CSV table of C-alpha atoms in Angstrom, one decimal:
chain,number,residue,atom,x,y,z
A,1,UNK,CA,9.7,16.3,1.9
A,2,UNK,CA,13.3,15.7,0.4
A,3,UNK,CA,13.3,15.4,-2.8
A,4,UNK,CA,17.4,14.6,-2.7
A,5,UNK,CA,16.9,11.8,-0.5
A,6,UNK,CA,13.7,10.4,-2.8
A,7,UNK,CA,16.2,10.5,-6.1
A,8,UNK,CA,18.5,9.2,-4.0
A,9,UNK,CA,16.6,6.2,-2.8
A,10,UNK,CA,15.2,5.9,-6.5
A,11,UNK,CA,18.6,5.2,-7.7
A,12,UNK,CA,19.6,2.0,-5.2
A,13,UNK,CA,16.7,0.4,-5.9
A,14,UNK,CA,14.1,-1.1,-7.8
A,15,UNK,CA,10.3,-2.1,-6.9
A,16,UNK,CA,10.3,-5.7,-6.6
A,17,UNK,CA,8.7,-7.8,-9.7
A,18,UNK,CA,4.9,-9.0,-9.1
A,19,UNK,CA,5.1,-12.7,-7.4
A,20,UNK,CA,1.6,-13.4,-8.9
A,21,UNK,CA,0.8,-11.6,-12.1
A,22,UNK,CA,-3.3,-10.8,-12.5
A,23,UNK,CA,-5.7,-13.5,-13.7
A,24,UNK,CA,-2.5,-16.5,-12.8
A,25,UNK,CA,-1.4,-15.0,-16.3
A,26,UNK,CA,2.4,-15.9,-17.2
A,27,UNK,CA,4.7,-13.6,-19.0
A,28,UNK,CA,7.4,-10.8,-18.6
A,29,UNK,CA,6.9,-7.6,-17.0
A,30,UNK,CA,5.4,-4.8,-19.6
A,31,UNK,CA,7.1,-1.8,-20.4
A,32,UNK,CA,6.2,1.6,-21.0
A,33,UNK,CA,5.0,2.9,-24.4
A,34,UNK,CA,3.7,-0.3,-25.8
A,35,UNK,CA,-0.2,1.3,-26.9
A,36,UNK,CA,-3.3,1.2,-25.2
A,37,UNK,CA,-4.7,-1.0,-23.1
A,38,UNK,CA,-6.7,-2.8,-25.4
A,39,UNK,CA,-3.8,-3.2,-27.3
A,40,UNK,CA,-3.6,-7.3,-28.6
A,41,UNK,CA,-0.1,-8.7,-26.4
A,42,UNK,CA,-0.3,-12.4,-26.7
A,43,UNK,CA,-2.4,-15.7,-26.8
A,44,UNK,CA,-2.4,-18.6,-24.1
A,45,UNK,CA,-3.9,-21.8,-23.4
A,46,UNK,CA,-7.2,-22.0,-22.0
A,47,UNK,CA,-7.5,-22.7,-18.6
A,48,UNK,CA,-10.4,-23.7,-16.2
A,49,UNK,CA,-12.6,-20.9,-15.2
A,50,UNK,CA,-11.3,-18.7,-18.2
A,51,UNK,CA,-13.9,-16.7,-19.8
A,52,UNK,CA,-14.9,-18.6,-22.3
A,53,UNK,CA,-15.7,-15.0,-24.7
A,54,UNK,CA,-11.7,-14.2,-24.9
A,55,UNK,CA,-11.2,-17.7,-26.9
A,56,UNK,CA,-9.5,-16.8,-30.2
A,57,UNK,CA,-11.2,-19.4,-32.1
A,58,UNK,CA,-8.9,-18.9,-35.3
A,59,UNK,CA,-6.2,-20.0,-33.6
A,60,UNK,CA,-7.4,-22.5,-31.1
A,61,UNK,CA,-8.7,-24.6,-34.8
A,62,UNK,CA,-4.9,-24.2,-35.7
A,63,UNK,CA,-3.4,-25.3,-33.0
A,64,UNK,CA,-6.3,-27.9,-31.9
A,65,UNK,CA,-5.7,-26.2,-28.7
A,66,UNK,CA,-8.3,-23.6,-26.5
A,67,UNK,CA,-6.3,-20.4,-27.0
A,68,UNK,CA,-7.2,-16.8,-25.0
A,69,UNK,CA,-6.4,-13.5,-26.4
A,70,UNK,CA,-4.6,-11.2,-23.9
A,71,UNK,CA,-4.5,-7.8,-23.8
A,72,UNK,CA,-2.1,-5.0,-21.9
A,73,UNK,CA,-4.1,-4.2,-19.5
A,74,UNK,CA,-4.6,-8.2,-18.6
A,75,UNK,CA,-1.0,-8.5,-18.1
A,76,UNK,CA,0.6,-4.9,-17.1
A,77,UNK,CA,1.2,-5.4,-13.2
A,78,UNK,CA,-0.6,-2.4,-11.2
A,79,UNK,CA,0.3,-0.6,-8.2
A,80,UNK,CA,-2.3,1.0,-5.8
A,81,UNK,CA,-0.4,3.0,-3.4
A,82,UNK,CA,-3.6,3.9,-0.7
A,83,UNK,CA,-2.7,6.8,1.7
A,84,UNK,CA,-3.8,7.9,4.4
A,85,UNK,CA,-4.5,11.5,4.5
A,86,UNK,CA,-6.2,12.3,7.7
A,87,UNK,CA,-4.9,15.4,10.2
A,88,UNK,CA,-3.2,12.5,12.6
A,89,UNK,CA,-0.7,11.9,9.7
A,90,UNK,CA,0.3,15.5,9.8
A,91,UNK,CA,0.6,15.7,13.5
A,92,UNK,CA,4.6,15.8,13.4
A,93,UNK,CA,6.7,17.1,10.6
A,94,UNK,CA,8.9,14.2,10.5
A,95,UNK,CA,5.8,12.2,9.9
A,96,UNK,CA,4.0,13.6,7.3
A,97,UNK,CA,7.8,14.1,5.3
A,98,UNK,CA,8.2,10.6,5.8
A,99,UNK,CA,5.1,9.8,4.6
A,100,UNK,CA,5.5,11.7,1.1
A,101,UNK,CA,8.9,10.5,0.4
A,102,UNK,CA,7.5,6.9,0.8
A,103,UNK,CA,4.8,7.7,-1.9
A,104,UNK,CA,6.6,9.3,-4.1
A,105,UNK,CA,9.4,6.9,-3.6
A,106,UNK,CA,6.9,3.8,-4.1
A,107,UNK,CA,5.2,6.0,-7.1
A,108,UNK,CA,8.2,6.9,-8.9
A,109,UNK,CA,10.1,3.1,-9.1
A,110,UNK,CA,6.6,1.5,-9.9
A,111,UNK,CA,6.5,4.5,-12.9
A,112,UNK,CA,10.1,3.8,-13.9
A,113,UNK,CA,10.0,0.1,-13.7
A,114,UNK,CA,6.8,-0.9,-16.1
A,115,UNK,CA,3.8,-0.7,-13.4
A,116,UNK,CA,0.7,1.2,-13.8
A,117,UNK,CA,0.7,2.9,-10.5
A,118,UNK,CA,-1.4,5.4,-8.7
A,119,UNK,CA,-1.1,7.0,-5.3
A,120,UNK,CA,-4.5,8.2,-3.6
A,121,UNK,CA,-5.5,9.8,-0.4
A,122,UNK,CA,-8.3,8.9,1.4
A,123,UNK,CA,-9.6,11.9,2.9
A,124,UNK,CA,-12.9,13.9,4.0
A,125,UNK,CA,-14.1,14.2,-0.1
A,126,UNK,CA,-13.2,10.8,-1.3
A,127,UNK,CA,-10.1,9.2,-2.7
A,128,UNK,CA,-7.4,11.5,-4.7
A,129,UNK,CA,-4.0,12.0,-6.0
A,130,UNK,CA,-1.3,12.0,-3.8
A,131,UNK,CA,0.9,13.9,-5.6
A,132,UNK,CA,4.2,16.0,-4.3
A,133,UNK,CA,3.5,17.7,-1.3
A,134,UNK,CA,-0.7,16.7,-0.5
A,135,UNK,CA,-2.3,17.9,2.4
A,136,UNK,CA,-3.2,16.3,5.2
A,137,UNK,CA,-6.6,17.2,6.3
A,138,UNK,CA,-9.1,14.6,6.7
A,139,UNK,CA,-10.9,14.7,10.0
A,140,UNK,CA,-12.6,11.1,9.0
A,141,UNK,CA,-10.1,8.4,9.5
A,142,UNK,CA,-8.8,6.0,6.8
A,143,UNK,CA,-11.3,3.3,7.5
A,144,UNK,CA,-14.3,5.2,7.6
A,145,UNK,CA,-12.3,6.8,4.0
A,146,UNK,CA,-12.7,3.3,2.7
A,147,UNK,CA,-16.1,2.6,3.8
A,148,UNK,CA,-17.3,5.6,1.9
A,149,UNK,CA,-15.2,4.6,-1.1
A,150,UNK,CA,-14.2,1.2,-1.3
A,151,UNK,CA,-11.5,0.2,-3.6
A,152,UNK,CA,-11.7,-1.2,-6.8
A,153,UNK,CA,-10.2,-4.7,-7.7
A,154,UNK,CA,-9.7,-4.2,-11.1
A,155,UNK,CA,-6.5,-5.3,-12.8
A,156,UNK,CA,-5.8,-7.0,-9.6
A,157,UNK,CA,-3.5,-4.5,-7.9
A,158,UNK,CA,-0.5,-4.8,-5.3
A,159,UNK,CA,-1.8,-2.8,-2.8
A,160,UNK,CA,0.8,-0.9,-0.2
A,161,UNK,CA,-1.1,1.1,2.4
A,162,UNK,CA,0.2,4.0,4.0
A,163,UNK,CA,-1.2,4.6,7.5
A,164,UNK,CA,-0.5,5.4,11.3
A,165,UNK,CA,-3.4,3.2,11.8
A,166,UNK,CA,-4.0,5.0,14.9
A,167,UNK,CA,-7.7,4.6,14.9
A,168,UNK,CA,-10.9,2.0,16.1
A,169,UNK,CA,-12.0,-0.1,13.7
A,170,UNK,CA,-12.3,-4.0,13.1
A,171,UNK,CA,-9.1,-5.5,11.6
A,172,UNK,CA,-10.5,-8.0,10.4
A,173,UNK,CA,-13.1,-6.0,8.0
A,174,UNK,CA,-10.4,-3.2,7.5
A,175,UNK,CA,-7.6,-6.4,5.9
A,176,UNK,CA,-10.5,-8.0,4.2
A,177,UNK,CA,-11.8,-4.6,2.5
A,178,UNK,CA,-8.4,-3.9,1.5
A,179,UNK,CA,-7.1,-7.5,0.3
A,180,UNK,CA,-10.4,-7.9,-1.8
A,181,UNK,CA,-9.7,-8.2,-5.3
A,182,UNK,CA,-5.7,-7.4,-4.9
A,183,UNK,CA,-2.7,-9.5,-5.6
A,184,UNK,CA,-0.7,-8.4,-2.9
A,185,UNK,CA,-1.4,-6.4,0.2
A,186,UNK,CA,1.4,-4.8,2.4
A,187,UNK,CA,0.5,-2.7,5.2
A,188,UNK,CA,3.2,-0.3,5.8
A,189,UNK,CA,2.5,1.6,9.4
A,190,UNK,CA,4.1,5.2,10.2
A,191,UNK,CA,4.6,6.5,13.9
A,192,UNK,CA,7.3,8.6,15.6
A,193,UNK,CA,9.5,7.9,17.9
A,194,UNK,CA,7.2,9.8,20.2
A,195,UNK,CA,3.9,8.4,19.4
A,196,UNK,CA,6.1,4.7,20.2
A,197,UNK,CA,7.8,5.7,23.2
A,198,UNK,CA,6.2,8.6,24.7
A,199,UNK,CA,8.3,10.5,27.3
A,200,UNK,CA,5.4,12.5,29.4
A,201,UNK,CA,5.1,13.5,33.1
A,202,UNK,CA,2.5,15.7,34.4
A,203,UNK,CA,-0.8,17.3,33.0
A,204,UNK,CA,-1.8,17.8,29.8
A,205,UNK,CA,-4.4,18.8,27.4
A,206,UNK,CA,-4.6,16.4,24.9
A,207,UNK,CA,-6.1,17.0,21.1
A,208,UNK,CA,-7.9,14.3,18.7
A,209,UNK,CA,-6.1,15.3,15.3
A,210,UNK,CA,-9.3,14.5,13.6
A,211,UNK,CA,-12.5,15.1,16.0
A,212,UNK,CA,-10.8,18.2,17.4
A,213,UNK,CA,-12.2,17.3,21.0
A,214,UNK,CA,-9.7,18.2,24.0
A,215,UNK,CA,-9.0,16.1,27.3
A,216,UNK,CA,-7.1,17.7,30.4
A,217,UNK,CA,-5.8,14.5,31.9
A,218,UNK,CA,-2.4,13.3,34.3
A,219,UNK,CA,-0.2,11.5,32.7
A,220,UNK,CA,2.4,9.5,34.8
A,221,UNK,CA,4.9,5.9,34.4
A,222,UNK,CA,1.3,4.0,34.8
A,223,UNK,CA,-0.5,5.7,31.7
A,224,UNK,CA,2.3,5.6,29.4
A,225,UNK,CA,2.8,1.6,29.8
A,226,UNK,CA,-0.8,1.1,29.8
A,227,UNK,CA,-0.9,2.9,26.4
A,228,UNK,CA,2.2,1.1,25.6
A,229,UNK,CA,0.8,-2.0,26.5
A,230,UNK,CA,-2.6,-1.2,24.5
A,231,UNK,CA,-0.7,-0.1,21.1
A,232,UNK,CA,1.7,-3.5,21.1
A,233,UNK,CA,-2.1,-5.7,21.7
A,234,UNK,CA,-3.7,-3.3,18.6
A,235,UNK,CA,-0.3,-3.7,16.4
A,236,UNK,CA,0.2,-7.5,17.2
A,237,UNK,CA,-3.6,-8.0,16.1
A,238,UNK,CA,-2.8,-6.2,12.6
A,239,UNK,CA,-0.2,-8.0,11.9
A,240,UNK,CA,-1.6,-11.3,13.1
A,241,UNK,CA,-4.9,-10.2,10.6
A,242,UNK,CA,-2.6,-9.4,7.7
A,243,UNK,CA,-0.9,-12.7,8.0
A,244,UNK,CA,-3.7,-14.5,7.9
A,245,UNK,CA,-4.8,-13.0,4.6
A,246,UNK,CA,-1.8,-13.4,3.2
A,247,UNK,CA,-0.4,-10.2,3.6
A,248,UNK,CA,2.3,-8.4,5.0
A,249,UNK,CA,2.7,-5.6,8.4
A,250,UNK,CA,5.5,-3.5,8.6
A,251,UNK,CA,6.3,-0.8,11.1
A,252,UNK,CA,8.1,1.9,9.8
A,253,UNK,CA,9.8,4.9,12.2
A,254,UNK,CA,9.3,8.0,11.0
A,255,UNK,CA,12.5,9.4,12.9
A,256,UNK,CA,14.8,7.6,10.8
A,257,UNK,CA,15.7,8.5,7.4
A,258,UNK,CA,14.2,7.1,4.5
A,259,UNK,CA,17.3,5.5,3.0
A,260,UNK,CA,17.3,3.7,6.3
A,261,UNK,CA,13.9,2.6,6.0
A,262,UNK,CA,14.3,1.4,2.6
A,263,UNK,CA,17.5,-0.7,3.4
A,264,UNK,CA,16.4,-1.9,6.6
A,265,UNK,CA,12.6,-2.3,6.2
A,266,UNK,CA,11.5,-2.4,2.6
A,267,UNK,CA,14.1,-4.3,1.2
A,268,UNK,CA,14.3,-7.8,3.8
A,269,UNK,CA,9.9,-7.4,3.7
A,270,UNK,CA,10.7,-8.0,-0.5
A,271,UNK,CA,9.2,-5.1,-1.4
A,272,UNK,CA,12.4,-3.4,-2.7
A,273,UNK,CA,15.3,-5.1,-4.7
A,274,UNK,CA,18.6,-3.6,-5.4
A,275,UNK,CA,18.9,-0.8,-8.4
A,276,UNK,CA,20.8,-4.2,-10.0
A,277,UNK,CA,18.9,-6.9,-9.1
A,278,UNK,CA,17.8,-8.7,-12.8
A,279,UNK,CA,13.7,-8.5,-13.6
């Protein structure tokens, strides 16, 4: 991972502000060092399907109006940042770096700029930090991760998932797990340059990163565009999933660097503003 470019990268921009804050609540962003999360912020009006247990009678008798206590952690924005940690991440170097500096890139300007953030890999044990450099070791893939240890809606997290999504599952149940009690869900998927647009001619013995089986096989122009072909259908049908939950689907290429991807990916897909850009 480098570091240089992440500071880098952590000076041109910012995360972008929540579009929908938890609960339909309205207010600024929070900022850090304001107590704990049970801290008193502000009242509002009552509105339908409230819980009717948070009215602050005292003051809805002075104002002749319903009025809800809220608290920090009601209207602090989160960030979930859900990685994938199997061994298929760490197949290339360039991948796994990339795949750090994008969490502690996402980590670090959610940190900086007022979220309560997290980073966690999904791997063989369960979900855990993701924290500088974190291995990349799981031989179960990330939905079978997620299965095991669903995530948790509460405080109705922005969700960005980090994945190759190189594996079988259902897209359907995989965006549906994930979207389930967020605020936002943006599926941000990592291959190389070679895992895109392989370049192979002859035989070879090929290697499941996770199962660890092994498969001599010929590989000629006919294989590569069927795999081609097969790869465009499974990335098409993510996207087309995410978009129909209201989500987003990005592609990222692990070959380029990551001020690259951040101006040319991140930033049009609104998950990045400019360092400037007012809050």
């Amino acid at each position: 991972m480098d570091r240089t470019s992440v500071s880098r990268e952590l000076a041109r921009f910012r995360l972008a502000p929540p579009t929908r804050l938890p609960h339909g609540q309205v207010g600024e962003l929070r900022t850090r060092g304001l107590g704990s999360s049970s801290e008193f912020h502000e009242l509002r009006e009552y509105r339908l399907g409230d819980d009717i247990r948070r009215i602050d009678w005292r003051s809805s008798m002075r104002t002749d109006r319903w009025m809800l206590r809220l608290y920090r952690e009601e209207i602090e924005p989160r960030l979930d940042v859900i990685v994938d940690a199997s061994l298929s991440m760490g197949a290339f170097a360039v991948k796994a770096s990339r795949l750090r500096e994008l969490v502690a890139l996402l980590k670090g300007l959610a940190t900086r700029d007022g979220f309560r953030a997290r980073a966690r890999r999904f791997a063989d044990g369960g979900p855990d930090d993701a924290e500088g450099d974190f291995d990349l070791d799981g031989r179960l893939d990330l939905a079978e991760g997620l299965r095991r240890a669903p995530v948790s809606g509460a405080g109705r997290p922005w969700r960005i998932v980090l994945s190759d999504f190189l594996f079988e599952t259902d897209p359907r149940q995989l965006v549906t797990s994930l979207a389930s009690g967020g605020s936002r869900l943006s599926l941000l998927q990592i291959l190389t340059a070679r895992e895109l647009r392989p370049d192979l001619h002859g035989f070879y013995r090929l290697v499941d990163a996770e199962s660890g089986t092994e498969k001599m096989t010929a590989i000629g122009p006919q294989e590569i565009r069927r795999y081609r072909e097969r790869l465009q259908r499974w990335n098409a049908e993510l996207a087309d999933v995410a978009r129909a939950h209201g989500a987003q689907y990005l592609l990222l290429e692990a070959d380029r660097p990551l001020g690259e991807l951040a101006r040319d990916v991140l930033l049009p897909a609104g998950i990045l503003v400019p360092a400037g850009a007012c809050r």
